[in-house]
Amino acid sequence: MSSNTPDQSFYPKIEISLNKISHNTELVVRMCRRHGIRVVGVTKVCCGHISIANAMVDGGIDIIGDSRLENLKRLNEIRLPKLLLRLPMISQAGDVVEYADISLNSEIETIRALSEAAQLKNKTHEIILMFDLGDLREGIFTFDELFRVVEETLKLKRILITGIGTNLTCYGGVIPTKENLTRLVAHKKMIESNFDILLSIVSGGNSSSLHLLEENAMPDGINQLRLGESILLGYETAYRHRIKGTYDNCFRLITEIVEIKDKPSRPIGEIGLDAFGYTPQFAEKGIRKRAICAIGKQDIHPQDLVPEDKNITIIGSSSDHLILDITDCQSVYRIGSLISFNLTYGGILSSMTSEYVSKSFK
Ligand SMILES: *Cc1c(COP(=O)(O)O)cnc(C)c1O
């Protein structure tokens, strides 16, 4: 996949500062360690890019986490345990056992398939059982079911239940609190005493759980967090607070101008549906100086771009063209000039995934 080839230089280009990523990682890891929490560095946003994973390793993460097996395969040479974040597909059970040391699970059928695969490979596969505290994405929903899954799993060979975990905010927007995470810790204790086993990990969520550390409200017993966005963009994601001392510009997208013309702000003619099936709306602002950059929705959605030049406004985009209003800019832009943007989480995800965007490391 071309997103993993080394430095090439064509535009659009995403410029990645590995030093800034290491710096952010160090800060976040230090914050977690103070509370006895180990950090899974999540690399899925950058397609499991090895250089970015190594920058996180330099920053002190304990485990590599990714939602896609393809990405974990790329990171195979890194000598840290690998955690598969998305529930495994039964069809991939063999590769899960091969490339992930640990996986997050909620279905006994899948755990049985992992057990079979692990026996064939003479490996022991660790699992963290996911419990849904109300966000309504993945996870076992009742204590009764958790109890039954543990009971069944303990009969299986080559599977070790290392812990329980939860995921919040990503889907339902539910914010991690002292109350809901305390429930998770309580479930862990009940499972331990009922089955006379030890669960070493309680995985308390993603970057949206970090605010609990800042407020000193993380329940005792939570000892792992799985962090992507907070490392790569420098904020916790429940209330979108910046984490003090982090960089928010580890990633910059640089695009090239292919047209500059003065045009009216509203299209001329009868308005039908745009290329994506929507009826576009246009405010009347008179004649404006518009620039077209060679990038489009195939690579990134316009709402995920934040121009570094604050006098630029984004008008919109189609599959391959990004249209900007540069009327108010102090800088002089010409055909072939470059325009840079900061990126949201979604922007990093999609432009790292696009093979039409080159990746350049600083
Ligand atoms: C993506 C993901 C994470 C990391 O989330 P961030 O918001 O990037 O910190 C953690 N856990 C699971 C299960 C995920 O899918």
mmCIF file of N, CA, C and O in Angstrom, residues 263-340:
data_model
loop_
_atom_site.group_PDB
_atom_site.id
_atom_site.type_symbol
_atom_site.label_atom_id
_atom_site.label_comp_id
_atom_site.label_asym_id
_atom_site.label_seq_id
_atom_site.Cartn_x
_atom_site.Cartn_y
_atom_site.Cartn_z
ATOM 1 N N LYS A 263 -15.112 35.308 -9.311
ATOM 2 C CA LYS A 263 -16.388 34.758 -9.785
ATOM 3 C C LYS A 263 -17.497 35.188 -8.828
ATOM 4 O O LYS A 263 -17.236 35.515 -7.670
ATOM 5 N N PRO A 264 -18.740 35.130 -9.272
ATOM 6 C CA PRO A 264 -19.860 35.444 -8.368
ATOM 7 C C PRO A 264 -19.952 34.389 -7.268
ATOM 8 O O PRO A 264 -19.418 33.283 -7.414
ATOM 9 N N SER A 265 -20.625 34.735 -6.158
ATOM 10 C CA SER A 265 -20.723 33.762 -5.067
ATOM 11 C C SER A 265 -21.889 32.795 -5.241
ATOM 12 O O SER A 265 -22.021 31.843 -4.479
ATOM 13 N N ARG A 266 -22.756 33.045 -6.233
ATOM 14 C CA ARG A 266 -23.843 32.080 -6.486
ATOM 15 C C ARG A 266 -23.768 31.586 -7.930
ATOM 16 O O ARG A 266 -23.546 32.381 -8.842
ATOM 17 N N PRO A 267 -23.960 30.270 -8.100
ATOM 18 C CA PRO A 267 -23.916 29.694 -9.455
ATOM 19 C C PRO A 267 -24.995 30.313 -10.349
ATOM 20 O O PRO A 267 -26.009 30.812 -9.842
ATOM 21 N N ILE A 268 -24.762 30.269 -11.641
ATOM 22 C CA ILE A 268 -25.692 30.882 -12.584
ATOM 23 C C ILE A 268 -26.457 29.776 -13.297
ATOM 24 O O ILE A 268 -25.844 28.879 -13.878
ATOM 25 N N GLY A 269 -27.786 29.808 -13.239
ATOM 26 C CA GLY A 269 -28.597 28.777 -13.880
ATOM 27 C C GLY A 269 -29.491 28.092 -12.870
ATOM 28 O O GLY A 269 -29.466 28.410 -11.683
ATOM 29 N N GLU A 270 -30.258 27.138 -13.359
ATOM 30 C CA GLU A 270 -31.175 26.409 -12.479
ATOM 31 C C GLU A 270 -30.363 25.445 -11.616
ATOM 32 O O GLU A 270 -29.486 24.749 -12.128
ATOM 33 N N ILE A 271 -30.643 25.394 -10.291
ATOM 34 C CA ILE A 271 -29.826 24.571 -9.386
ATOM 35 C C ILE A 271 -30.478 23.201 -9.163
ATOM 36 O O ILE A 271 -31.601 23.110 -8.693
ATOM 37 N N GLY A 272 -29.768 22.150 -9.519
ATOM 38 C CA GLY A 272 -30.235 20.786 -9.261
ATOM 39 C C GLY A 272 -29.438 20.188 -8.108
ATOM 40 O O GLY A 272 -29.080 20.882 -7.164
ATOM 41 N N LEU A 273 -29.140 18.891 -8.175
ATOM 42 C CA LEU A 273 -28.378 18.227 -7.117
ATOM 43 C C LEU A 273 -26.892 18.301 -7.443
ATOM 44 O O LEU A 273 -26.497 18.268 -8.606
ATOM 45 N N ASP A 274 -26.049 18.390 -6.412
ATOM 46 C CA ASP A 274 -24.601 18.378 -6.649
ATOM 47 C C ASP A 274 -24.112 16.948 -6.891
ATOM 48 O O ASP A 274 -24.913 16.005 -6.946
ATOM 49 N N ALA A 275 -22.787 16.776 -7.010
ATOM 50 C CA ALA A 275 -22.219 15.474 -7.358
ATOM 51 C C ALA A 275 -22.547 14.409 -6.323
ATOM 52 O O ALA A 275 -22.497 13.214 -6.608
ATOM 53 N N PHE A 276 -22.879 14.821 -5.087
ATOM 54 C CA PHE A 276 -23.140 13.848 -4.027
ATOM 55 C C PHE A 276 -24.626 13.735 -3.698
ATOM 56 O O PHE A 276 -25.005 13.180 -2.681
ATOM 57 N N GLY A 277 -25.482 14.340 -4.560
ATOM 58 C CA GLY A 277 -26.910 14.168 -4.390
ATOM 59 C C GLY A 277 -27.573 15.179 -3.466
ATOM 60 O O GLY A 277 -28.713 14.989 -3.057
ATOM 61 N N TYR A 278 -26.851 16.231 -3.079
ATOM 62 C CA TYR A 278 -27.416 17.251 -2.195
ATOM 63 C C TYR A 278 -27.751 18.509 -2.991
ATOM 64 O O TYR A 278 -27.146 18.771 -4.039
ATOM 65 N N THR A 279 -28.707 19.299 -2.465
ATOM 66 C CA THR A 279 -28.998 20.591 -3.075
ATOM 67 C C THR A 279 -28.117 21.646 -2.420
ATOM 68 O O THR A 279 -28.252 21.905 -1.230
ATOM 69 N N PRO A 280 -27.179 22.201 -3.163
ATOM 70 C CA PRO A 280 -26.270 23.167 -2.536
ATOM 71 C C PRO A 280 -26.949 24.506 -2.252
ATOM 72 O O PRO A 280 -27.899 24.884 -2.921
ATOM 73 N N GLN A 281 -26.473 25.189 -1.198
ATOM 74 C CA GLN A 281 -26.979 26.519 -0.807
ATOM 75 C C GLN A 281 -25.831 27.521 -0.926
ATOM 76 O O GLN A 281 -24.710 27.193 -0.577
ATOM 77 N N PHE A 282 -26.138 28.719 -1.388
ATOM 78 C CA PHE A 282 -25.082 29.722 -1.553
ATOM 79 C C PHE A 282 -25.529 31.073 -1.026
ATOM 80 O O PHE A 282 -26.621 31.531 -1.339
ATOM 81 N N ALA A 283 -24.679 31.719 -0.212
ATOM 82 C CA ALA A 283 -24.979 33.075 0.271
ATOM 83 C C ALA A 283 -24.519 34.077 -0.790
ATOM 84 O O ALA A 283 -23.533 33.827 -1.497
ATOM 85 N N GLU A 284 -25.221 35.189 -0.896
ATOM 86 C CA GLU A 284 -24.831 36.234 -1.863
ATOM 87 C C GLU A 284 -23.780 37.147 -1.241
ATOM 88 O O GLU A 284 -24.054 37.854 -0.266
ATOM 89 N N LYS A 285 -22.562 37.090 -1.752
ATOM 90 C CA LYS A 285 -21.484 37.932 -1.214
ATOM 91 C C LYS A 285 -20.825 38.745 -2.315
ATOM 92 O O LYS A 285 -19.744 39.299 -2.118
ATOM 93 N N GLY A 286 -21.450 38.757 -3.503
ATOM 94 C CA GLY A 286 -20.864 39.503 -4.610
ATOM 95 C C GLY A 286 -19.743 38.727 -5.282
ATOM 96 O O GLY A 286 -19.622 37.514 -5.106
ATOM 97 N N ILE A 287 -18.920 39.451 -6.030
ATOM 98 C CA ILE A 287 -17.804 38.820 -6.733
ATOM 99 C C ILE A 287 -16.688 38.541 -5.731
ATOM 100 O O ILE A 287 -16.329 39.404 -4.947
ATOM 101 N N ARG A 288 -16.163 37.291 -5.717
ATOM 102 C CA ARG A 288 -15.098 36.912 -4.771
ATOM 103 C C ARG A 288 -13.936 36.293 -5.534
ATOM 104 O O ARG A 288 -14.126 35.700 -6.614
ATOM 105 N N LYS A 289 -12.736 36.403 -4.934
ATOM 106 C CA LYS A 289 -11.560 35.747 -5.524
ATOM 107 C C LYS A 289 -11.521 34.315 -5.012
ATOM 108 O O LYS A 289 -11.435 34.076 -3.806
ATOM 109 N N ARG A 290 -11.628 33.386 -5.935
ATOM 110 C CA ARG A 290 -11.713 31.971 -5.557
ATOM 111 C C ARG A 290 -10.487 31.216 -6.045
ATOM 112 O O ARG A 290 -10.026 31.425 -7.165
ATOM 113 N N ALA A 291 -9.975 30.343 -5.173
ATOM 114 C CA ALA A 291 -8.852 29.481 -5.565
ATOM 115 C C ALA A 291 -9.321 28.034 -5.536
ATOM 116 O O ALA A 291 -10.081 27.646 -4.645
ATOM 117 N N ILE A 292 -8.869 27.267 -6.510
ATOM 118 C CA ILE A 292 -9.143 25.824 -6.495
ATOM 119 C C ILE A 292 -7.849 25.086 -6.163
ATOM 120 O O ILE A 292 -6.805 25.331 -6.798
ATOM 121 N N CYS A 293 -7.882 24.205 -5.144
ATOM 122 C CA CYS A 293 -6.733 23.357 -4.819
ATOM 123 C C CYS A 293 -7.018 21.937 -5.297
ATOM 124 O O CYS A 293 -8.166 21.479 -5.274
ATOM 125 N N ALA A 294 -5.940 21.259 -5.677
ATOM 126 C CA ALA A 294 -6.083 19.913 -6.230
ATOM 127 C C ALA A 294 -6.159 18.874 -5.119
ATOM 128 O O ALA A 294 -5.184 18.181 -4.804
ATOM 129 N N ILE A 295 -7.319 18.800 -4.500
ATOM 130 C CA ILE A 295 -7.631 17.764 -3.515
ATOM 131 C C ILE A 295 -9.150 17.752 -3.416
ATOM 132 O O ILE A 295 -9.790 18.757 -3.747
ATOM 133 N N GLY A 296 -9.753 16.641 -2.999
ATOM 134 C CA GLY A 296 -11.214 16.628 -2.955
ATOM 135 C C GLY A 296 -11.744 15.632 -1.957
ATOM 136 O O GLY A 296 -11.010 15.081 -1.135
ATOM 137 N N LYS A 297 -13.046 15.407 -2.053
ATOM 138 C CA LYS A 297 -13.708 14.543 -1.063
ATOM 139 C C LYS A 297 -13.198 13.108 -1.121
ATOM 140 O O LYS A 297 -13.387 12.353 -0.171
ATOM 141 N N GLN A 298 -12.588 12.724 -2.227
ATOM 142 C CA GLN A 298 -12.004 11.380 -2.259
ATOM 143 C C GLN A 298 -10.900 11.257 -1.204
ATOM 144 O O GLN A 298 -10.647 10.169 -0.692
ATOM 145 N N ASP A 299 -10.266 12.396 -0.889
ATOM 146 C CA ASP A 299 -9.171 12.394 0.080
ATOM 147 C C ASP A 299 -9.598 12.891 1.452
ATOM 148 O O ASP A 299 -9.148 12.389 2.476
ATOM 149 N N ILE A 300 -10.463 13.901 1.468
ATOM 150 C CA ILE A 300 -10.811 14.529 2.757
ATOM 151 C C ILE A 300 -12.072 15.371 2.593
ATOM 152 O O ILE A 300 -12.293 15.970 1.531
ATOM 153 N N HIS A 301 -12.892 15.391 3.639
ATOM 154 C CA HIS A 301 -14.077 16.245 3.611
ATOM 155 C C HIS A 301 -13.704 17.666 4.006
ATOM 156 O O HIS A 301 -12.879 17.854 4.894
ATOM 157 N N PRO A 302 -14.305 18.656 3.356
ATOM 158 C CA PRO A 302 -13.874 20.044 3.608
ATOM 159 C C PRO A 302 -14.028 20.464 5.073
ATOM 160 O O PRO A 302 -13.242 21.265 5.563
ATOM 161 N N GLN A 303 -15.007 19.886 5.796
ATOM 162 C CA GLN A 303 -15.167 20.294 7.204
ATOM 163 C C GLN A 303 -14.046 19.774 8.093
ATOM 164 O O GLN A 303 -13.947 20.176 9.250
ATOM 165 N N ASP A 304 -13.190 18.889 7.567
ATOM 166 C CA ASP A 304 -12.064 18.379 8.349
ATOM 167 C C ASP A 304 -10.776 19.171 8.121
ATOM 168 O O ASP A 304 -9.708 18.780 8.582
ATOM 169 N N LEU A 305 -10.880 20.268 7.353
ATOM 170 C CA LEU A 305 -9.713 21.099 7.039
ATOM 171 C C LEU A 305 -9.811 22.433 7.764
ATOM 172 O O LEU A 305 -10.866 23.063 7.776
ATOM 173 N N VAL A 306 -8.694 22.877 8.350
ATOM 174 C CA VAL A 306 -8.646 24.195 8.994
ATOM 175 C C VAL A 306 -7.482 24.962 8.364
ATOM 176 O O VAL A 306 -6.318 24.629 8.596
ATOM 177 N N PRO A 307 -7.782 25.979 7.532
ATOM 178 C CA PRO A 307 -6.689 26.686 6.847
ATOM 179 C C PRO A 307 -5.741 27.352 7.850
ATOM 180 O O PRO A 307 -6.208 27.931 8.836
ATOM 181 N N GLU A 308 -4.430 27.247 7.613
ATOM 182 C CA GLU A 308 -3.474 27.937 8.496
ATOM 183 C C GLU A 308 -3.575 29.442 8.307
ATOM 184 O O GLU A 308 -3.412 30.205 9.248
ATOM 185 N N ASP A 309 -3.819 29.892 7.079
ATOM 186 C CA ASP A 309 -4.058 31.311 6.805
ATOM 187 C C ASP A 309 -5.506 31.610 7.210
ATOM 188 O O ASP A 309 -6.458 31.166 6.563
ATOM 189 N N LYS A 310 -5.655 32.340 8.333
ATOM 190 C CA LYS A 310 -6.992 32.546 8.913
ATOM 191 C C LYS A 310 -7.899 33.380 8.017
ATOM 192 O O LYS A 310 -9.105 33.487 8.276
ATOM 193 N N ASN A 311 -7.340 34.008 6.991
ATOM 194 C CA ASN A 311 -8.170 34.823 6.100
ATOM 195 C C ASN A 311 -8.791 34.018 4.959
ATOM 196 O O ASN A 311 -9.519 34.562 4.135
ATOM 197 N N ILE A 312 -8.472 32.740 4.925
ATOM 198 C CA ILE A 312 -9.077 31.872 3.909
ATOM 199 C C ILE A 312 -10.376 31.296 4.460
ATOM 200 O O ILE A 312 -10.424 30.867 5.612
ATOM 201 N N THR A 313 -11.433 31.298 3.641
ATOM 202 C CA THR A 313 -12.597 30.500 4.042
ATOM 203 C C THR A 313 -12.822 29.398 3.008
ATOM 204 O O THR A 313 -12.571 29.593 1.812
ATOM 205 N N ILE A 314 -13.265 28.262 3.513
ATOM 206 C CA ILE A 314 -13.512 27.129 2.625
ATOM 207 C C ILE A 314 -14.922 27.262 2.075
ATOM 208 O O ILE A 314 -15.876 27.411 2.833
ATOM 209 N N ILE A 315 -15.053 27.242 0.763
ATOM 210 C CA ILE A 315 -16.385 27.352 0.154
ATOM 211 C C ILE A 315 -17.012 25.963 0.025
ATOM 212 O O ILE A 315 -18.177 25.771 0.333
ATOM 213 N N GLY A 316 -16.218 25.013 -0.425
ATOM 214 C CA GLY A 316 -16.764 23.656 -0.561
ATOM 215 C C GLY A 316 -15.838 22.801 -1.391
ATOM 216 O O GLY A 316 -14.733 23.229 -1.754
ATOM 217 N N SER A 317 -16.285 21.582 -1.679
ATOM 218 C CA SER A 317 -15.452 20.750 -2.536
ATOM 219 C C SER A 317 -16.285 19.708 -3.257
ATOM 220 O O SER A 317 -17.419 19.422 -2.876
ATOM 221 N N SER A 318 -15.703 19.186 -4.331
ATOM 222 C CA SER A 318 -16.280 18.024 -5.009
ATOM 223 C C SER A 318 -15.256 16.908 -4.906
ATOM 224 O O SER A 318 -14.330 17.013 -4.108
ATOM 225 N N SER A 319 -15.382 15.835 -5.667
ATOM 226 C CA SER A 319 -14.477 14.690 -5.456
ATOM 227 C C SER A 319 -12.996 15.059 -5.517
ATOM 228 O O SER A 319 -12.201 14.537 -4.764
ATOM 229 N N ASP A 320 -12.641 15.975 -6.443
ATOM 230 C CA ASP A 320 -11.218 16.242 -6.678
ATOM 231 C C ASP A 320 -10.824 17.703 -6.588
ATOM 232 O O ASP A 320 -9.667 18.037 -6.831
ATOM 233 N N HIS A 321 -11.779 18.581 -6.298
ATOM 234 C CA HIS A 321 -11.510 20.021 -6.282
ATOM 235 C C HIS A 321 -11.943 20.618 -4.954
ATOM 236 O O HIS A 321 -13.062 20.394 -4.510
ATOM 237 N N LEU A 322 -11.045 21.399 -4.352
ATOM 238 C CA LEU A 322 -11.388 22.125 -3.124
ATOM 239 C C LEU A 322 -11.434 23.612 -3.472
ATOM 240 O O LEU A 322 -10.466 24.155 -4.026
ATOM 241 N N ILE A 323 -12.566 24.253 -3.173
ATOM 242 C CA ILE A 323 -12.753 25.650 -3.572
ATOM 243 C C ILE A 323 -12.654 26.563 -2.351
ATOM 244 O O ILE A 323 -13.349 26.356 -1.350
ATOM 245 N N LEU A 324 -11.755 27.552 -2.425
ATOM 246 C CA LEU A 324 -11.496 28.445 -1.298
ATOM 247 C C LEU A 324 -11.811 29.878 -1.685
ATOM 248 O O LEU A 324 -11.649 30.260 -2.851
ATOM 249 N N ASP A 325 -12.214 30.685 -0.712
ATOM 250 C CA ASP A 325 -12.366 32.120 -0.901
ATOM 251 C C ASP A 325 -11.104 32.778 -0.350
ATOM 252 O O ASP A 325 -10.837 32.702 0.857
ATOM 253 N N ILE A 326 -10.308 33.396 -1.228
ATOM 254 C CA ILE A 326 -9.040 34.006 -0.786
ATOM 255 C C ILE A 326 -9.079 35.534 -0.936
ATOM 256 O O ILE A 326 -8.044 36.195 -0.875
ATOM 257 N N THR A 327 -10.302 36.089 -1.092
ATOM 258 C CA THR A 327 -10.454 37.531 -1.302
ATOM 259 C C THR A 327 -9.787 38.361 -0.201
ATOM 260 O O THR A 327 -9.178 39.387 -0.467
ATOM 261 N N ASP A 328 -9.912 37.891 1.067
ATOM 262 C CA ASP A 328 -9.451 38.696 2.204
ATOM 263 C C ASP A 328 -8.007 38.406 2.618
ATOM 264 O O ASP A 328 -7.559 38.873 3.660
ATOM 265 N N CYS A 329 -7.298 37.598 1.825
ATOM 266 C CA CYS A 329 -5.946 37.197 2.235
ATOM 267 C C CYS A 329 -4.929 38.319 2.035
ATOM 268 O O CYS A 329 -4.975 39.045 1.049
ATOM 269 N N GLN A 330 -4.002 38.453 2.997
ATOM 270 C CA GLN A 330 -2.880 39.390 2.862
ATOM 271 C C GLN A 330 -1.800 38.760 1.976
ATOM 272 O O GLN A 330 -1.167 39.450 1.192
ATOM 273 N N SER A 331 -1.593 37.458 2.131
ATOM 274 C CA SER A 331 -0.563 36.777 1.328
ATOM 275 C C SER A 331 -0.994 36.761 -0.129
ATOM 276 O O SER A 331 -2.183 36.734 -0.428
ATOM 277 N N VAL A 332 -0.011 36.758 -1.019
ATOM 278 C CA VAL A 332 -0.315 36.712 -2.443
ATOM 279 C C VAL A 332 -0.222 35.260 -2.906
ATOM 280 O O VAL A 332 0.800 34.601 -2.717
ATOM 281 N N TYR A 333 -1.290 34.756 -3.434
ATOM 282 C CA TYR A 333 -1.292 33.378 -3.942
ATOM 283 C C TYR A 333 -1.308 33.399 -5.460
ATOM 284 O O TYR A 333 -1.982 34.231 -6.072
ATOM 285 N N ARG A 334 -0.544 32.494 -6.049
ATOM 286 C CA ARG A 334 -0.497 32.368 -7.506
ATOM 287 C C ARG A 334 -0.838 30.928 -7.885
ATOM 288 O O ARG A 334 -0.902 30.067 -7.012
ATOM 289 N N ILE A 335 -0.994 30.700 -9.181
ATOM 290 C CA ILE A 335 -1.170 29.315 -9.638
ATOM 291 C C ILE A 335 0.114 28.564 -9.275
ATOM 292 O O ILE A 335 1.211 29.050 -9.534
ATOM 293 N N GLY A 336 -0.022 27.424 -8.637
ATOM 294 C CA GLY A 336 1.159 26.664 -8.203
ATOM 295 C C GLY A 336 1.561 26.967 -6.767
ATOM 296 O O GLY A 336 2.390 26.262 -6.195
ATOM 297 N N SER A 337 0.991 28.034 -6.156
ATOM 298 C CA SER A 337 1.271 28.300 -4.732
ATOM 299 C C SER A 337 0.696 27.175 -3.884
ATOM 300 O O SER A 337 -0.234 26.474 -4.305
ATOM 301 N N LEU A 338 1.247 27.066 -2.670
ATOM 302 C CA LEU A 338 0.799 26.012 -1.767
ATOM 303 C C LEU A 338 -0.082 26.600 -0.664
ATOM 304 O O LEU A 338 0.169 27.706 -0.200
ATOM 305 N N ILE A 339 -1.097 25.865 -0.268
ATOM 306 C CA ILE A 339 -1.953 26.278 0.846
ATOM 307 C C ILE A 339 -1.996 25.150 1.869
ATOM 308 O O ILE A 339 -2.230 23.992 1.508
ATOM 309 N N SER A 340 -1.733 25.513 3.152
ATOM 310 C CA SER A 340 -1.626 24.485 4.203
ATOM 311 C C SER A 340 -2.814 24.508 5.149
ATOM 312 O O SER A 340 -3.391 25.557 5.403
#
